[in-house]
CSV table of N, CA, C and O in Angstrom, one decimal:
chain,number,residue,atom,x,y,z
A,57,MET,N,119.8,93.1,95.2
A,57,MET,CA,120.6,92.7,96.3
A,57,MET,C,121.1,94.0,97.0
A,57,MET,O,121.3,95.0,96.4
A,58,ALA,N,121.2,93.9,98.3
A,58,ALA,CA,121.8,95.0,99.1
A,58,ALA,C,122.8,94.4,100.0
A,58,ALA,O,122.8,93.3,100.5
A,59,GLN,N,123.8,95.3,100.3
A,59,GLN,CA,124.9,94.8,101.2
A,59,GLN,C,125.3,96.0,102.1
A,59,GLN,O,125.4,97.2,101.6
A,60,CYS,N,125.6,95.8,103.3
A,60,CYS,CA,126.1,96.8,104.2
A,60,CYS,C,127.2,96.2,105.1
A,60,CYS,O,127.0,95.1,105.6
A,61,ASN,N,128.2,97.0,105.4
A,61,ASN,CA,129.3,96.5,106.2
A,61,ASN,C,129.3,97.2,107.6
A,61,ASN,O,129.9,96.7,108.5
A,62,LYS,N,128.6,98.3,107.7
A,62,LYS,CA,128.5,99.1,109.0
A,62,LYS,C,127.1,99.6,109.2
A,62,LYS,O,126.8,100.7,108.7
A,63,SER,N,126.3,98.8,109.8
A,63,SER,CA,124.9,99.2,110.0
A,63,SER,C,124.7,100.2,111.2
A,63,SER,O,123.6,100.7,111.4
A,64,ASN,N,125.7,100.4,112.0
A,64,ASN,CA,125.6,101.2,113.2
A,64,ASN,C,124.5,100.9,114.1
A,64,ASN,O,123.8,101.7,114.7
A,65,GLY,N,124.1,99.6,114.2
A,65,GLY,CA,123.1,99.1,115.1
A,65,GLY,C,121.7,99.0,114.4
A,65,GLY,O,120.8,98.5,115.0
A,66,GLY,N,121.6,99.5,113.2
A,66,GLY,CA,120.3,99.4,112.5
A,66,GLY,C,120.2,98.2,111.7
A,66,GLY,O,121.1,97.3,111.7
A,67,HIS,N,119.1,98.0,111.0
A,67,HIS,CA,118.8,96.8,110.2
A,67,HIS,C,118.4,97.3,108.8
A,67,HIS,O,117.9,98.4,108.6
A,68,TYR,N,118.5,96.4,107.8
A,68,TYR,CA,118.1,96.7,106.5
A,68,TYR,C,117.7,95.4,105.8
A,68,TYR,O,118.0,94.3,106.2
A,69,LYS,N,117.0,95.6,104.7
A,69,LYS,CA,116.7,94.4,103.8
A,69,LYS,C,116.4,95.0,102.4
A,69,LYS,O,116.0,96.1,102.2
A,70,ALA,N,116.7,94.2,101.4
A,70,ALA,CA,116.5,94.5,100.0
A,70,ALA,C,115.0,94.6,99.7
A,70,ALA,O,114.2,93.8,100.2
A,71,SER,N,114.6,95.4,98.8
A,71,SER,CA,113.2,95.5,98.2
A,71,SER,C,113.3,95.6,96.7
A,71,SER,O,114.2,96.2,96.2
A,72,VAL,N,112.3,95.2,96.1
A,72,VAL,CA,112.2,95.3,94.6
A,72,VAL,C,110.8,95.6,94.2
A,72,VAL,O,109.8,95.2,94.8
A,73,TYR,N,110.6,96.4,93.2
A,73,TYR,CA,109.4,96.8,92.6
A,73,TYR,C,109.2,96.2,91.2
A,73,TYR,O,110.1,96.4,90.4
A,74,CYS,N,108.2,95.4,91.0
A,74,CYS,CA,108.0,94.7,89.8
A,74,CYS,C,106.6,95.0,89.2
A,74,CYS,O,105.6,95.1,89.9
A,75,THR,N,106.6,95.1,87.8
A,75,THR,CA,105.3,95.4,87.1
A,75,THR,C,104.7,94.1,86.7
A,75,THR,O,105.4,93.2,86.1
A,76,ARG,N,103.4,93.9,87.0
A,76,ARG,CA,102.7,92.7,86.6
A,76,ARG,C,102.4,92.7,85.1
A,76,ARG,O,102.1,93.7,84.5
A,77,TRP,N,102.6,91.5,84.5
A,77,TRP,CA,102.3,91.4,83.0
A,77,TRP,C,100.8,91.6,82.7
A,77,TRP,O,100.5,92.0,81.5
A,78,ASP,N,99.9,91.3,83.6
A,78,ASP,CA,98.5,91.4,83.3
A,78,ASP,C,97.9,92.8,83.5
A,78,ASP,O,96.7,92.9,83.4
A,79,GLY,N,98.8,93.8,83.7
A,79,GLY,CA,98.3,95.1,83.9
A,79,GLY,C,97.8,95.4,85.3
A,79,GLY,O,97.2,96.5,85.5
A,80,GLY,N,98.1,94.6,86.2
A,80,GLY,CA,97.6,94.7,87.6
A,80,GLY,C,98.4,95.7,88.4
A,80,GLY,O,98.2,95.7,89.6
A,81,GLY,N,99.3,96.4,87.9
A,81,GLY,CA,100.0,97.4,88.6
A,81,GLY,C,101.4,96.9,89.1
A,81,GLY,O,102.0,96.0,88.5
A,82,VAL,N,101.9,97.5,90.1
A,82,VAL,CA,103.2,97.3,90.6
A,82,VAL,C,103.2,96.4,91.9
A,82,VAL,O,102.3,96.7,92.8
A,83,VAL,N,104.0,95.5,92.0
A,83,VAL,CA,104.1,94.6,93.2
A,83,VAL,C,105.4,94.9,93.9
A,83,VAL,O,106.5,95.1,93.3
A,84,THR,N,105.3,95.1,95.2
A,84,THR,CA,106.5,95.4,96.0
A,84,THR,C,106.9,94.1,96.8
A,84,THR,O,106.0,93.6,97.5
A,85,ILE,N,108.1,93.7,96.7
A,85,ILE,CA,108.5,92.5,97.4
A,85,ILE,C,109.7,92.9,98.3
A,85,ILE,O,110.6,93.6,97.8
A,86,GLU,N,109.7,92.5,99.5
A,86,GLU,CA,110.8,92.7,100.4
A,86,GLU,C,111.4,91.4,100.9
A,86,GLU,O,110.7,90.4,101.0
A,87,ALA,N,112.7,91.4,101.1
A,87,ALA,CA,113.4,90.2,101.7
A,87,ALA,C,112.7,89.9,103.0
A,87,ALA,O,112.4,90.8,103.7
A,88,PRO,N,112.6,88.6,103.4
A,88,PRO,CA,111.9,88.3,104.6
A,88,PRO,C,112.7,88.6,105.9
A,88,PRO,O,112.1,88.7,106.9
A,89,THR,N,114.0,88.6,105.8
A,89,THR,CA,114.8,88.7,107.0
A,89,THR,C,115.5,90.1,107.1
A,89,THR,O,116.2,90.5,106.1
A,90,TRP,N,115.4,90.7,108.3
A,90,TRP,CA,116.2,92.0,108.5
A,90,TRP,C,117.6,91.6,108.7
A,90,TRP,O,117.9,90.6,109.4
A,91,ARG,N,118.6,92.4,108.2
A,91,ARG,CA,120.0,92.1,108.3
A,91,ARG,C,120.7,93.2,109.0
A,91,ARG,O,120.3,94.4,109.0
A,92,THR,N,121.9,92.9,109.7
A,92,THR,CA,122.7,93.9,110.2
A,92,THR,C,124.1,94.0,109.5
A,92,THR,O,124.8,94.9,109.6
A,93,SER,N,124.3,93.0,108.6
A,93,SER,CA,125.5,93.0,107.8
A,93,SER,C,125.3,91.9,106.7
A,93,SER,O,124.4,91.1,106.8
A,94,GLY,N,126.2,92.0,105.7
A,94,GLY,CA,126.1,91.0,104.6
A,94,GLY,C,125.1,91.3,103.5
A,94,GLY,O,124.5,92.4,103.5
A,95,TRP,N,124.8,90.3,102.7
A,95,TRP,CA,123.9,90.5,101.6
A,95,TRP,C,122.5,90.2,101.9
A,95,TRP,O,122.2,89.3,102.7
A,96,SER,N,121.6,91.0,101.4
A,96,SER,CA,120.1,90.7,101.4
A,96,SER,C,119.6,90.6,100.0
A,96,SER,O,119.9,91.5,99.2
A,97,GLN,N,118.9,89.5,99.6
A,97,GLN,CA,118.5,89.3,98.3
A,97,GLN,C,117.0,89.2,98.1
A,97,GLN,O,116.4,88.6,99.0
A,98,VAL,N,116.4,89.7,97.1
A,98,VAL,CA,115.0,89.5,96.7
A,98,VAL,C,114.9,89.6,95.2
A,98,VAL,O,115.7,90.3,94.6
A,99,TYR,N,113.9,88.9,94.7
A,99,TYR,CA,113.7,88.8,93.2
A,99,TYR,C,112.3,89.0,92.9
A,99,TYR,O,111.4,88.8,93.7
A,100,CYS,N,112.1,89.4,91.6
A,100,CYS,CA,110.7,89.6,91.1
A,100,CYS,C,110.1,88.2,90.9
A,100,CYS,O,110.7,87.3,90.5
A,101,PRO,N,108.8,88.1,91.3
A,101,PRO,CA,108.1,86.8,91.1
A,101,PRO,C,107.8,86.5,89.6
A,101,PRO,O,108.0,87.4,88.7
A,102,ALA,N,107.4,85.3,89.3
A,102,ALA,CA,107.0,84.9,87.9
A,102,ALA,C,105.9,85.9,87.4
A,102,ALA,O,105.1,86.4,88.2
A,103,GLN,N,105.9,86.1,86.1
A,103,GLN,CA,105.0,86.9,85.4
A,103,GLN,C,105.0,88.4,85.8
A,103,GLN,O,104.0,89.0,85.8
A,104,THR,N,106.2,88.8,86.2
A,104,THR,CA,106.4,90.2,86.4
A,104,THR,C,107.7,90.7,85.8
A,104,THR,O,108.5,89.8,85.4
A,105,THR,N,107.9,92.0,85.6
A,105,THR,CA,109.1,92.5,85.1
A,105,THR,C,109.7,93.5,86.1
A,105,THR,O,109.0,94.3,86.7
A,106,PHE,N,111.0,93.5,86.2
A,106,PHE,CA,111.7,94.4,87.1
A,106,PHE,C,111.4,95.8,86.8
A,106,PHE,O,111.5,96.2,85.6
A,107,ARG,N,111.2,96.6,87.8
A,107,ARG,CA,110.9,98.1,87.6
A,107,ARG,C,112.0,98.9,88.3
A,107,ARG,O,112.7,99.7,87.7
A,108,SER,N,112.3,98.6,89.6
A,108,SER,CA,113.3,99.3,90.3
A,108,SER,C,113.6,98.5,91.6
A,108,SER,O,112.8,97.7,92.0
A,109,ALA,N,114.7,98.9,92.3
A,109,ALA,CA,115.0,98.3,93.6
A,109,ALA,C,115.4,99.3,94.6
A,109,ALA,O,115.7,100.4,94.3
A,110,GLY,N,115.4,98.9,95.9
A,110,GLY,CA,115.8,99.8,96.9
A,110,GLY,C,116.2,99.0,98.2
A,110,GLY,O,116.3,97.8,98.2
A,111,ILE,N,116.3,99.8,99.3
A,111,ILE,CA,116.7,99.2,100.6
A,111,ILE,C,115.7,99.8,101.6
A,111,ILE,O,115.5,101.0,101.7
A,112,THR,N,115.1,98.9,102.4
A,112,THR,CA,114.2,99.3,103.5
A,112,THR,C,115.1,99.2,104.7
A,112,THR,O,115.8,98.3,105.0
A,113,THR,N,115.0,100.3,105.6
A,113,THR,CA,115.8,100.3,106.8
A,113,THR,C,114.9,100.6,108.0
A,113,THR,O,113.8,101.0,107.9
A,114,LYS,N,115.5,100.2,109.2
A,114,LYS,CA,114.9,100.5,110.5
A,114,LYS,C,116.0,100.8,111.5
A,114,LYS,O,117.1,100.2,111.3
A,115,SER,N,115.8,101.6,112.5
A,115,SER,CA,116.9,102.0,113.4
A,115,SER,C,117.3,100.9,114.4
A,115,SER,O,118.4,100.9,114.9
A,116,THR,N,116.4,100.0,114.7
A,116,THR,CA,116.7,99.0,115.7
A,116,THR,C,116.3,97.6,115.3
A,116,THR,O,115.6,97.4,114.4
């Protein structure tokens, strides 16, 4: 999850990196909606394990 209270006009969304159980590598999932405030949530899909998380940003 990601949260921002002052985006200064920019947008953000949560992203997560998940490792596939079948050895197929890393899957990157981003929240579908760009936000300017509040919570952004994203989860690892079935048959994957959490690896790391981050925030994707854009200026407008």
